[in-house]
C-alpha positions as a LaTeX table, in Angstrom:
\begin{tabular}{lrrr}
\hline
Residue & $x$ (\AA) & $y$ (\AA) & $z$ (\AA) \\
\hline
Met1 & 35.30 & $-8.53$ & $-4.98$ \\
Lys2 & 34.27 & $-4.93$ & $-5.65$ \\
Leu3 & 32.15 & $-3.21$ & $-3.03$ \\
Phe4 & 29.52 & $-1.39$ & $-5.12$ \\
Ala5 & 27.24 & $-2.54$ & $-7.92$ \\
Asp6 & 28.00 & $-1.26$ & $-11.43$ \\
Arg7 & 24.80 & 0.81 & $-11.51$ \\
Ile8 & 25.93 & 3.03 & $-8.65$ \\
Gly9 & 28.53 & 4.72 & $-10.87$ \\
Leu10 & 25.82 & 5.73 & $-13.31$ \\
Leu11 & 23.97 & 7.86 & $-10.77$ \\
Gly12 & 24.40 & 11.62 & $-10.98$ \\
Thr13 & 23.62 & 14.18 & $-8.31$ \\
Glu14 & 21.84 & 17.49 & $-7.81$ \\
Asn15 & 24.48 & 20.15 & $-7.36$ \\
Ala16 & 22.13 & 22.52 & $-5.58$ \\
Phe17 & 22.49 & 20.32 & $-2.51$ \\
Lys18 & 26.26 & 20.77 & $-2.55$ \\
Leu19 & 25.87 & 24.51 & $-2.10$ \\
Gly20 & 23.73 & 24.42 & 1.04 \\
Pro21 & 26.42 & 23.28 & 3.51 \\
Arg22 & 28.92 & 25.72 & 1.94 \\
Ile23 & 26.51 & 28.64 & 2.22 \\
Arg24 & 25.83 & 27.85 & 5.87 \\
Ala25 & 29.55 & 27.56 & 6.58 \\
Ile26 & 30.15 & 30.97 & 5.02 \\
Glu27 & 27.22 & 32.68 & 6.70 \\
Lys28 & 27.96 & 31.01 & 10.06 \\
Arg29 & 24.35 & 31.17 & 11.15 \\
Gln30 & 21.86 & 28.70 & 12.51 \\
Leu31 & 18.82 & 27.37 & 10.70 \\
Asp32 & 15.72 & 29.52 & 10.88 \\
Ala33 & 13.74 & 28.89 & 14.00 \\
Asn34 & 10.92 & 27.23 & 12.05 \\
Asn35 & 13.41 & 24.75 & 10.53 \\
Thr36 & 11.25 & 24.08 & 7.48 \\
His37 & 13.81 & 24.44 & 4.70 \\
Tyr38 & 16.06 & 22.08 & 2.76 \\
Cys39 & 18.86 & 20.62 & 4.85 \\
Asp40 & 21.84 & 18.32 & 4.47 \\
Pro41 & 20.63 & 15.23 & 2.55 \\
Gln42 & 22.78 & 13.07 & 4.85 \\
Gly43 & 20.90 & 14.38 & 7.87 \\
Leu44 & 21.34 & 17.27 & 10.30 \\
Ile45 & 24.78 & 17.10 & 11.89 \\
Ser46 & 23.21 & 17.65 & 15.32 \\
Phe47 & 20.96 & 14.61 & 14.79 \\
Arg48 & 23.76 & 12.49 & 13.32 \\
Lys49 & 25.93 & 13.25 & 16.34 \\
Ala50 & 23.11 & 12.14 & 18.64 \\
Ile51 & 22.63 & 8.95 & 16.60 \\
Ala52 & 26.35 & 8.21 & 16.65 \\
Lys53 & 26.46 & 8.62 & 20.43 \\
Tyr54 & 23.33 & 6.51 & 20.97 \\
Val55 & 24.32 & 3.69 & 18.61 \\
Gly56 & 27.87 & 3.59 & 19.86 \\
Ala57 & 26.99 & 3.57 & 23.55 \\
Lys58 & 24.46 & 0.73 & 23.20 \\
Arg59 & 26.88 & $-1.44$ & 21.22 \\
Asp60 & 30.21 & $-0.46$ & 22.80 \\
Leu61 & 31.41 & 0.91 & 19.47 \\
Lys62 & 33.03 & 4.13 & 18.33 \\
Val63 & 30.68 & 5.63 & 15.76 \\
Lys64 & 31.36 & 8.77 & 13.76 \\
Pro65 & 28.52 & 11.04 & 12.62 \\
Glu66 & 30.16 & 11.06 & 9.18 \\
His67 & 29.18 & 7.38 & 8.85 \\
Val68 & 25.51 & 8.08 & 9.63 \\
Val69 & 22.83 & 8.71 & 6.99 \\
Val70 & 19.26 & 9.68 & 7.88 \\
Phe71 & 16.38 & 8.29 & 5.79 \\
Pro72 & 12.59 & 8.80 & 5.70 \\
Gly73 & 12.02 & 5.66 & 7.76 \\
Ala74 & 14.09 & 2.52 & 8.31 \\
Lys75 & 12.63 & 0.89 & 5.18 \\
Pro76 & 14.40 & 2.82 & 2.36 \\
Pro77 & 17.91 & 1.48 & 3.08 \\
Ile78 & 16.63 & $-2.10$ & 2.62 \\
Gly79 & 16.13 & $-1.56$ & $-1.10$ \\
Leu80 & 18.80 & 1.09 & $-1.55$ \\
Cys81 & 21.44 & $-1.35$ & $-0.28$ \\
Gln82 & 20.46 & $-3.88$ & $-2.93$ \\
Gln83 & 20.67 & $-1.16$ & $-5.57$ \\
Ala84 & 24.02 & 0.12 & $-4.32$ \\
Tyr85 & 25.93 & $-3.06$ & $-3.54$ \\
Val86 & 24.43 & $-5.86$ & $-5.61$ \\
Asp87 & 24.62 & $-6.55$ & $-9.34$ \\
Ala88 & 22.31 & $-8.82$ & $-11.33$ \\
Gly89 & 23.27 & $-12.43$ & $-10.70$ \\
Asp90 & 24.73 & $-11.77$ & $-7.25$ \\
Glu91 & 23.13 & $-13.47$ & $-4.26$ \\
Val92 & 21.29 & $-11.91$ & $-1.32$ \\
Ile93 & 20.73 & $-13.92$ & 1.89 \\
Tyr94 & 17.80 & $-12.95$ & 4.11 \\
Pro95 & 15.71 & $-14.45$ & 6.94 \\
Ser96 & 12.43 & $-16.18$ & 6.16 \\
Pro97 & 9.98 & $-15.59$ & 7.69 \\
Gly98 & 11.25 & $-12.05$ & 7.66 \\
Phe99 & 10.34 & $-8.52$ & 6.73 \\
Pro100 & 8.83 & $-8.96$ & 3.23 \\
Ile101 & 10.82 & $-6.18$ & 1.57 \\
Tyr102 & 14.04 & $-8.19$ & 1.88 \\
Glu103 & 12.70 & $-10.77$ & $-0.57$ \\
Ser104 & 10.55 & $-8.53$ & $-2.76$ \\
Phe105 & 13.47 & $-6.28$ & $-3.68$ \\
Thr106 & 15.46 & $-9.22$ & $-5.03$ \\
Arg107 & 12.98 & $-9.45$ & $-7.90$ \\
Tyr108 & 13.24 & $-5.73$ & $-8.58$ \\
Thr109 & 17.05 & $-5.74$ & $-8.58$ \\
Asn110 & 17.28 & $-9.03$ & $-10.52$ \\
Val111 & 19.45 & $-10.79$ & $-7.96$ \\
Lys112 & 19.23 & $-14.33$ & $-6.65$ \\
Pro113 & 17.22 & $-14.61$ & $-3.40$ \\
Val114 & 18.65 & $-17.03$ & $-0.83$ \\
Pro115 & 16.24 & $-17.41$ & 2.12 \\
Met116 & 17.48 & $-18.48$ & 5.56 \\
His117 & 14.52 & $-20.47$ & 6.89 \\
Leu118 & 14.02 & $-19.86$ & 10.60 \\
Asp119 & 12.91 & $-22.81$ & 12.71 \\
Glu120 & 10.13 & $-22.49$ & 15.27 \\
Ala121 & 11.73 & $-25.24$ & 17.38 \\
Lys122 & 14.83 & $-23.02$ & 17.73 \\
Gly123 & 12.88 & $-19.93$ & 18.73 \\
Phe124 & 13.06 & $-18.54$ & 15.18 \\
Ser125 & 16.68 & $-17.68$ & 15.87 \\
Leu126 & 19.77 & $-18.50$ & 13.81 \\
Thr127 & 23.19 & $-20.08$ & 14.18 \\
Gly128 & 26.40 & $-19.92$ & 12.22 \\
Ala129 & 25.95 & $-23.52$ & 11.14 \\
Glu130 & 22.67 & $-22.60$ & 9.44 \\
Val131 & 24.15 & $-19.57$ & 7.68 \\
Glu132 & 27.35 & $-21.23$ & 6.43 \\
Pro133 & 25.93 & $-23.48$ & 3.67 \\
Leu134 & 24.05 & $-20.52$ & 2.17 \\
Ile135 & 27.18 & $-18.46$ & 1.55 \\
Thr136 & 28.80 & $-18.80$ & $-1.88$ \\
Ala137 & 31.28 & $-16.87$ & $-3.97$ \\
Lys138 & 28.31 & $-14.88$ & $-5.34$ \\
Thr139 & 27.00 & $-13.77$ & $-1.93$ \\
Lys140 & 27.04 & $-9.97$ & $-1.76$ \\
Leu141 & 24.56 & $-8.93$ & 0.94 \\
Ile142 & 23.33 & $-10.70$ & 4.08 \\
Tyr143 & 20.30 & $-9.42$ & 5.99 \\
Ile144 & 19.81 & $-10.28$ & 9.62 \\
Asn145 & 17.02 & $-8.94$ & 11.83 \\
Phe146 & 16.96 & $-9.29$ & 15.61 \\
Pro147 & 14.58 & $-8.76$ & 17.34 \\
Ser148 & 12.65 & $-10.11$ & 14.39 \\
Asn149 & 9.57 & $-9.09$ & 12.49 \\
Pro150 & 7.37 & $-11.21$ & 12.30 \\
Thr151 & 8.51 & $-13.81$ & 14.83 \\
Gly152 & 9.95 & $-11.81$ & 17.72 \\
Gly153 & 13.01 & $-14.07$ & 17.59 \\
Val154 & 16.23 & $-12.89$ & 19.24 \\
Ala155 & 19.79 & $-14.12$ & 18.72 \\
Ser156 & 22.15 & $-14.53$ & 21.64 \\
Arg157 & 25.65 & $-13.07$ & 21.72 \\
Glu158 & 27.02 & $-16.58$ & 21.21 \\
Gln159 & 24.85 & $-17.14$ & 18.12 \\
Leu160 & 25.84 & $-13.78$ & 16.65 \\
Gln161 & 29.49 & $-14.60$ & 17.27 \\
Glu162 & 29.06 & $-17.89$ & 15.39 \\
Ile163 & 27.47 & $-16.05$ & 12.47 \\
Ala164 & 30.24 & $-13.43$ & 12.52 \\
Asp165 & 32.93 & $-16.14$ & 12.51 \\
Val166 & 31.36 & $-17.79$ & 9.47 \\
Ile167 & 31.04 & $-14.51$ & 7.60 \\
Gln168 & 34.62 & $-13.51$ & 8.29 \\
Arg169 & 35.86 & $-16.93$ & 7.25 \\
Lys170 & 33.81 & $-17.36$ & 4.09 \\
Cys171 & 33.01 & $-13.87$ & 2.77 \\
Asp172 & 35.09 & $-11.40$ & 0.84 \\
Ser173 & 35.64 & $-8.04$ & 2.54 \\
Gly174 & 33.29 & $-6.50$ & $-0.04$ \\
Val175 & 30.29 & $-8.45$ & 1.30 \\
Arg176 & 28.05 & $-6.39$ & 3.56 \\
Val177 & 25.91 & $-7.50$ & 6.50 \\
Tyr178 & 22.68 & $-5.53$ & 6.82 \\
Ser179 & 21.74 & $-5.65$ & 10.49 \\
Asp180 & 18.14 & $-4.50$ & 10.87 \\
Glu181 & 17.92 & $-3.50$ & 14.53 \\
Val182 & 14.80 & $-1.35$ & 14.44 \\
Tyr183 & 13.25 & $-3.27$ & 17.40 \\
Glu184 & 16.43 & $-2.95$ & 19.47 \\
Glu185 & 14.70 & $-1.43$ & 22.53 \\
Ile186 & 11.78 & $-3.88$ & 22.63 \\
Leu187 & 13.06 & $-6.96$ & 24.45 \\
Phe188 & 11.45 & $-9.02$ & 27.18 \\
Asp189 & 12.33 & $-11.14$ & 30.21 \\
Gly190 & 15.43 & $-9.11$ & 31.00 \\
Asn191 & 17.10 & $-9.64$ & 27.61 \\
Arg192 & 19.45 & $-6.96$ & 26.29 \\
His193 & 20.05 & $-6.08$ & 22.66 \\
Val194 & 23.24 & $-7.35$ & 21.04 \\
Ser195 & 24.42 & $-6.26$ & 17.58 \\
Ile196 & 26.51 & $-8.37$ & 15.23 \\
Ala197 & 28.48 & $-5.17$ & 14.60 \\
Ser198 & 29.81 & $-5.51$ & 18.17 \\
Met199 & 31.55 & $-8.77$ & 17.33 \\
Lys200 & 35.29 & $-8.32$ & 16.73 \\
Gly201 & 36.01 & $-7.35$ & 13.13 \\
Met202 & 32.35 & $-6.90$ & 12.16 \\
Gln203 & 31.90 & $-3.13$ & 12.40 \\
Asp204 & 33.87 & $-2.79$ & 9.16 \\
Arg205 & 31.44 & $-5.16$ & 7.41 \\
Thr206 & 28.10 & $-4.23$ & 8.97 \\
Ile207 & 25.44 & $-1.66$ & 8.11 \\
Ile208 & 23.54 & $-0.94$ & 11.35 \\
Val209 & 19.96 & 0.18 & 10.69 \\
Ser210 & 17.43 & 1.48 & 13.20 \\
Gly211 & 14.91 & 4.28 & 13.60 \\
His212 & 12.18 & 5.90 & 15.64 \\
Ser213 & 9.06 & 4.09 & 14.40 \\
Lys214 & 9.25 & 1.24 & 16.92 \\
Ser215 & 11.32 & 2.27 & 19.93 \\
Phe216 & 9.74 & 5.73 & 20.05 \\
Ser217 & 6.31 & 4.84 & 18.56 \\
Phe218 & 6.83 & 7.55 & 15.94 \\
Thr219 & 5.65 & 5.67 & 12.85 \\
Gly220 & 4.28 & 8.76 & 11.13 \\
Gly221 & 7.50 & 10.69 & 11.66 \\
Arg222 & 9.23 & 8.46 & 9.09 \\
Ile223 & 12.70 & 8.64 & 10.59 \\
Gly224 & 15.26 & 5.89 & 10.14 \\
Tyr225 & 19.01 & 5.85 & 9.90 \\
Ala226 & 21.94 & 3.69 & 8.93 \\
Val227 & 25.52 & 3.60 & 10.18 \\
Phe228 & 27.82 & 2.58 & 7.33 \\
Pro229 & 31.28 & 1.02 & 7.65 \\
Thr230 & 32.99 & 3.88 & 5.80 \\
Glu231 & 32.50 & 7.55 & 5.01 \\
Ala232 & 32.69 & 6.73 & 1.30 \\
Glu233 & 29.66 & 4.46 & 1.63 \\
Ala234 & 27.77 & 7.09 & 3.58 \\
Glu235 & 28.47 & 9.56 & 0.74 \\
Val236 & 26.97 & 7.13 & $-1.79$ \\
Phe237 & 23.78 & 6.85 & 0.24 \\
Lys238 & 23.67 & 10.59 & 0.76 \\
Asn239 & 23.60 & 10.86 & $-3.03$ \\
Leu240 & 20.84 & 8.26 & $-3.22$ \\
Asn241 & 18.88 & 10.38 & $-0.76$ \\
Ile242 & 19.33 & 13.37 & $-3.06$ \\
Asn243 & 18.05 & 11.40 & $-6.03$ \\
Tyr244 & 15.07 & 9.86 & $-4.23$ \\
Phe245 & 14.03 & 12.14 & $-1.36$ \\
Ser246 & 16.07 & 15.38 & $-1.49$ \\
Cys247 & 16.27 & 15.43 & 2.31 \\
Val248 & 14.38 & 14.42 & 5.42 \\
Pro249 & 12.37 & 17.31 & 6.98 \\
Pro250 & 14.69 & 18.99 & 9.48 \\
Phe251 & 12.00 & 19.77 & 12.04 \\
Ile252 & 11.27 & 16.03 & 12.32 \\
Gln253 & 14.97 & 15.28 & 12.72 \\
Glu254 & 15.16 & 17.81 & 15.54 \\
Ala255 & 12.22 & 16.17 & 17.29 \\
Cys256 & 13.93 & 12.80 & 17.00 \\
Arg257 & 17.19 & 14.22 & 18.32 \\
Glu258 & 15.30 & 15.47 & 21.35 \\
Ala259 & 13.92 & 11.97 & 21.88 \\
Leu260 & 17.39 & 10.39 & 21.74 \\
Glu261 & 18.87 & 12.91 & 24.13 \\
Ser262 & 15.95 & 13.19 & 26.54 \\
Pro263 & 16.60 & 12.15 & 30.16 \\
Lys264 & 13.08 & 10.68 & 30.11 \\
Arg265 & 13.94 & 8.28 & 27.26 \\
Glu266 & 14.83 & 5.16 & 29.21 \\
Ala267 & 11.90 & 5.39 & 31.63 \\
Ala268 & 9.40 & 6.02 & 28.84 \\
Ile269 & 10.68 & 3.16 & 26.71 \\
Gly270 & 10.84 & 0.90 & 29.75 \\
Ala271 & 7.17 & 1.54 & 30.52 \\
Met272 & 6.22 & 0.83 & 26.92 \\
Val273 & 8.18 & $-2.43$ & 26.86 \\
Lys274 & 6.56 & $-3.53$ & 30.13 \\
Thr275 & 3.14 & $-3.02$ & 28.53 \\
Phe276 & 4.18 & $-4.95$ & 25.44 \\
Gln277 & 5.39 & $-7.85$ & 27.59 \\
Thr278 & 2.04 & $-7.94$ & 29.41 \\
Arg279 & 0.24 & $-8.02$ & 26.08 \\
Arg280 & 2.57 & $-10.68$ & 24.75 \\
Asp281 & 1.85 & $-12.93$ & 27.70 \\
Leu282 & $-1.90$ & $-12.35$ & 27.44 \\
Val283 & $-2.00$ & $-13.26$ & 23.74 \\
Val284 & 0.45 & $-16.17$ & 23.86 \\
Asp285 & $-1.24$ & $-17.75$ & 26.88 \\
Gly286 & $-4.66$ & $-17.29$ & 25.28 \\
Leu287 & $-3.63$ & $-18.75$ & 21.91 \\
Asn288 & $-1.99$ & $-21.76$ & 23.54 \\
Gln289 & $-5.35$ & $-22.67$ & 25.07 \\
Ile290 & $-6.99$ & $-22.94$ & 21.65 \\
Pro291 & $-7.09$ & $-26.47$ & 20.19 \\
Gly292 & $-5.09$ & $-26.61$ & 16.97 \\
Ile293 & $-2.94$ & $-23.56$ & 17.75 \\
His294 & 0.36 & $-23.33$ & 19.56 \\
Cys295 & 2.46 & $-20.21$ & 19.92 \\
His296 & 6.14 & $-19.69$ & 20.69 \\
Arg297 & 6.76 & $-17.00$ & 23.32 \\
Pro298 & 8.74 & $-14.27$ & 21.52 \\
Met299 & 11.65 & $-12.56$ & 23.23 \\
Gly300 & 11.31 & $-9.22$ & 21.46 \\
Ala301 & 9.38 & $-6.91$ & 19.09 \\
Phe302 & 5.58 & $-6.65$ & 19.34 \\
Tyr303 & 4.32 & $-9.61$ & 17.36 \\
Val304 & 3.37 & $-13.19$ & 18.07 \\
Phe305 & 3.62 & $-15.84$ & 15.37 \\
Pro306 & 1.36 & $-18.77$ & 16.20 \\
Asn307 & 1.45 & $-22.11$ & 14.39 \\
Val308 & $-2.13$ & $-22.66$ & 13.17 \\
Glu309 & $-1.68$ & $-25.91$ & 11.26 \\
Gly310 & $-3.98$ & $-27.86$ & 13.60 \\
Ala311 & $-6.73$ & $-25.28$ & 13.25 \\
Cys312 & $-6.36$ & $-25.22$ & 9.46 \\
Arg313 & $-6.79$ & $-29.00$ & 9.35 \\
Cys314 & $-9.69$ & $-28.98$ & 11.83 \\
Leu315 & $-11.53$ & $-26.40$ & 9.72 \\
Gly316 & $-10.88$ & $-28.34$ & 6.52 \\
Ile317 & $-8.82$ & $-25.45$ & 5.12 \\
Val318 & $-5.94$ & $-27.62$ & 3.90 \\
Asn319 & $-8.32$ & $-29.76$ & 1.83 \\
Arg320 & $-10.19$ & $-26.74$ & 0.54 \\
Tyr321 & $-6.91$ & $-25.16$ & $-0.51$ \\
Glu322 & $-6.19$ & $-28.21$ & $-2.68$ \\
Glu323 & $-9.48$ & $-27.60$ & $-4.51$ \\
Leu324 & $-8.20$ & $-24.28$ & $-5.83$ \\
Ser325 & $-6.66$ & $-23.88$ & $-9.26$ \\
Pro326 & $-2.84$ & $-23.96$ & $-9.45$ \\
Glu327 & $-2.84$ & $-20.21$ & $-10.09$ \\
Ala328 & $-5.04$ & $-19.53$ & $-7.06$ \\
Arg329 & $-2.84$ & $-21.73$ & $-4.87$ \\
Leu330 & 0.16 & $-19.64$ & $-5.89$ \\
Arg331 & $-1.65$ & $-16.50$ & $-4.76$ \\
Ser332 & $-2.81$ & $-17.92$ & $-1.45$ \\
Ser333 & $-2.02$ & $-20.46$ & 1.26 \\
Pro334 & $-3.99$ & $-22.41$ & 3.87 \\
Ala335 & $-2.96$ & $-19.87$ & 6.50 \\
Gly336 & $-3.94$ & $-17.15$ & 4.03 \\
Leu337 & $-7.43$ & $-18.63$ & 3.80 \\
Phe338 & $-7.63$ & $-18.69$ & 7.59 \\
Gln339 & $-6.43$ & $-15.08$ & 7.62 \\
Gly340 & $-9.23$ & $-14.09$ & 5.24 \\
Phe341 & $-11.82$ & $-16.01$ & 7.26 \\
Leu342 & $-10.75$ & $-14.30$ & 10.49 \\
Leu343 & $-10.94$ & $-10.87$ & 8.90 \\
Asp344 & $-14.15$ & $-11.33$ & 6.91 \\
Arg345 & $-16.26$ & $-13.19$ & 9.46 \\
Tyr346 & $-14.65$ & $-12.36$ & 12.83 \\
His347 & $-13.05$ & $-8.94$ & 12.13 \\
Val348 & $-9.63$ & $-9.99$ & 13.41 \\
Ala349 & $-6.68$ & $-8.74$ & 11.33 \\
Thr350 & $-3.68$ & $-11.05$ & 10.91 \\
Leu351 & $-1.11$ & $-11.83$ & 8.21 \\
Asp352 & $-0.15$ & $-15.29$ & 6.94 \\
Arg353 & 3.30 & $-16.88$ & 6.78 \\
Lys354 & 3.57 & $-16.32$ & 3.02 \\
Ser355 & 3.42 & $-12.56$ & 3.57 \\
Phe356 & 6.88 & $-12.74$ & 5.14 \\
Gly357 & 8.80 & $-14.52$ & 2.39 \\
Ala358 & 7.02 & $-16.65$ & $-0.20$ \\
Ile359 & 9.98 & $-18.75$ & $-1.33$ \\
Gly360 & 9.92 & $-22.03$ & 0.57 \\
Ser361 & 6.84 & $-21.14$ & 2.62 \\
Glu362 & 4.77 & $-24.05$ & 1.30 \\
Gly363 & 3.36 & $-26.27$ & 4.03 \\
Lys364 & 4.14 & $-23.78$ & 6.80 \\
His365 & 1.01 & $-22.60$ & 8.55 \\
Tyr366 & 1.54 & $-19.48$ & 10.67 \\
Leu367 & $-0.14$ & $-16.16$ & 11.30 \\
Arg368 & 1.37 & $-12.92$ & 12.54 \\
Ile369 & $-0.57$ & $-11.00$ & 15.16 \\
Ser370 & 0.54 & $-7.53$ & 16.21 \\
Thr371 & 0.28 & $-6.65$ & 19.90 \\
Ala372 & 0.64 & $-2.93$ & 19.17 \\
Thr373 & $-2.99$ & $-2.28$ & 20.01 \\
Ala374 & $-5.16$ & $-1.93$ & 23.10 \\
Thr375 & $-5.05$ & $-4.75$ & 25.65 \\
Glu376 & $-8.85$ & $-5.02$ & 25.65 \\
Asp377 & $-8.87$ & $-5.43$ & 21.86 \\
Leu378 & $-6.28$ & $-8.19$ & 22.10 \\
Gln379 & $-8.34$ & $-10.00$ & 24.71 \\
Glu380 & $-11.36$ & $-9.86$ & 22.44 \\
Ala381 & $-9.29$ & $-10.96$ & 19.44 \\
Val382 & $-8.16$ & $-14.12$ & 21.25 \\
Val383 & $-11.78$ & $-14.95$ & 22.11 \\
Arg384 & $-12.81$ & $-14.50$ & 18.48 \\
Ile385 & $-9.90$ & $-16.60$ & 17.17 \\
Lys386 & $-10.90$ & $-19.39$ & 19.55 \\
Thr387 & $-14.46$ & $-19.33$ & 18.24 \\
Ala388 & $-13.32$ & $-19.17$ & 14.62 \\
Ala389 & $-10.89$ & $-22.10$ & 15.06 \\
Ser390 & $-13.84$ & $-24.46$ & 15.61 \\
Asp391 & $-16.32$ & $-22.86$ & 13.18 \\
Arg392 & $-16.07$ & $-25.30$ & 10.29 \\
Ala393 & $-19.50$ & $-24.45$ & 8.93 \\
Gly394 & $-18.59$ & $-20.80$ & 8.98 \\
Phe395 & $-15.39$ & $-21.43$ & 7.05 \\
Asp396 & $-17.21$ & $-23.57$ & 4.47 \\
Ser397 & $-19.66$ & $-20.73$ & 3.91 \\
Tyr398 & $-16.82$ & $-18.21$ & 3.63 \\
Phe399 & $-14.90$ & $-20.40$ & 1.18 \\
Val400 & $-17.88$ & $-20.70$ & $-1.16$ \\
Thr401 & $-18.12$ & $-16.90$ & $-1.38$ \\
Val402 & $-14.41$ & $-16.28$ & $-2.08$ \\
Arg403 & $-13.29$ & $-19.38$ & $-4.04$ \\
Asp404 & $-13.91$ & $-17.86$ & $-7.47$ \\
Arg405 & $-12.19$ & $-14.59$ & $-6.52$ \\
Leu406 & $-8.93$ & $-16.08$ & $-5.34$ \\
\hline
\end{tabular}
């Protein structure tokens, strides 16, 4: 099985970017102090060295900076990997519920989506036995995401080893595992992050992706990075960067390097995670006291993912949903109607299960709530959700106003 998709050979480059590193090597001078000019499209070597050290130390791996590519956020490599590795008709496996871009890009790249449905009863985690039947001769890319968005699910070392064993047994060496580890620092109850790349034989198959938006709360900085199995693959994605973004602003890369190398890093992140755990407990405990709602206690990330089926039935939402036209039902869901009701009438923002992978989401009634906001706001949100969950008259009124617009 070939490694790259046919389309990747059709992509040209911008030769101006080849000259920059050569000019700097000849001049033997540092970047201007203001650091506001074009830079290496793969990422500053100083930043890539810091990333390689950080990623390697946390996963007990040897990582070379030549394998690292810096992107404007951790989101671009999700789609770029489908463009680079996967041809039309190939299959892409991804978690559902999961980050929505995994599934949405399969339509854009004309590949077959193969969702791995995560079970609430199993902590929204995953085992090798659940992955194995999804792998076929057409599988080309497998996304995994722990800690997970939207569920906060975390896989144990034993579960990741099972998944790795299945992949090594059933997949060609040209199949890539995309390990989205952007929430790697945000774990609760004493849990430590484990990467599938740390399993024996998996570094050569795994693309490790992380960034600064979550662990360092630097969402606006738009810094993400990927560690590729080979230098050749990193070169391909460097060229994709040239075609899409030119380069990531060097002054932002330098700021992120400082964050990785700072002696204050661990203490600062530790304090943040402690706050997130307090918020998690506040929201989960509060939701579990609401009739019709029960909420799994997530082990990582900063979301909770309550099951709201009981509330949807109590409010008559499931029956109201059936009154909609077939087209409107495709665009919505019972949890989506509850989401709209909470936002419109109670000013509480949530997202429904369908927002995190539509294929196979029918009959699954969940909402995602982010805890990345003030504790006092979360307390008030839980109070409002409790009131809304028993406000059948309010929902009926809301439904009448939106039915024809759905």
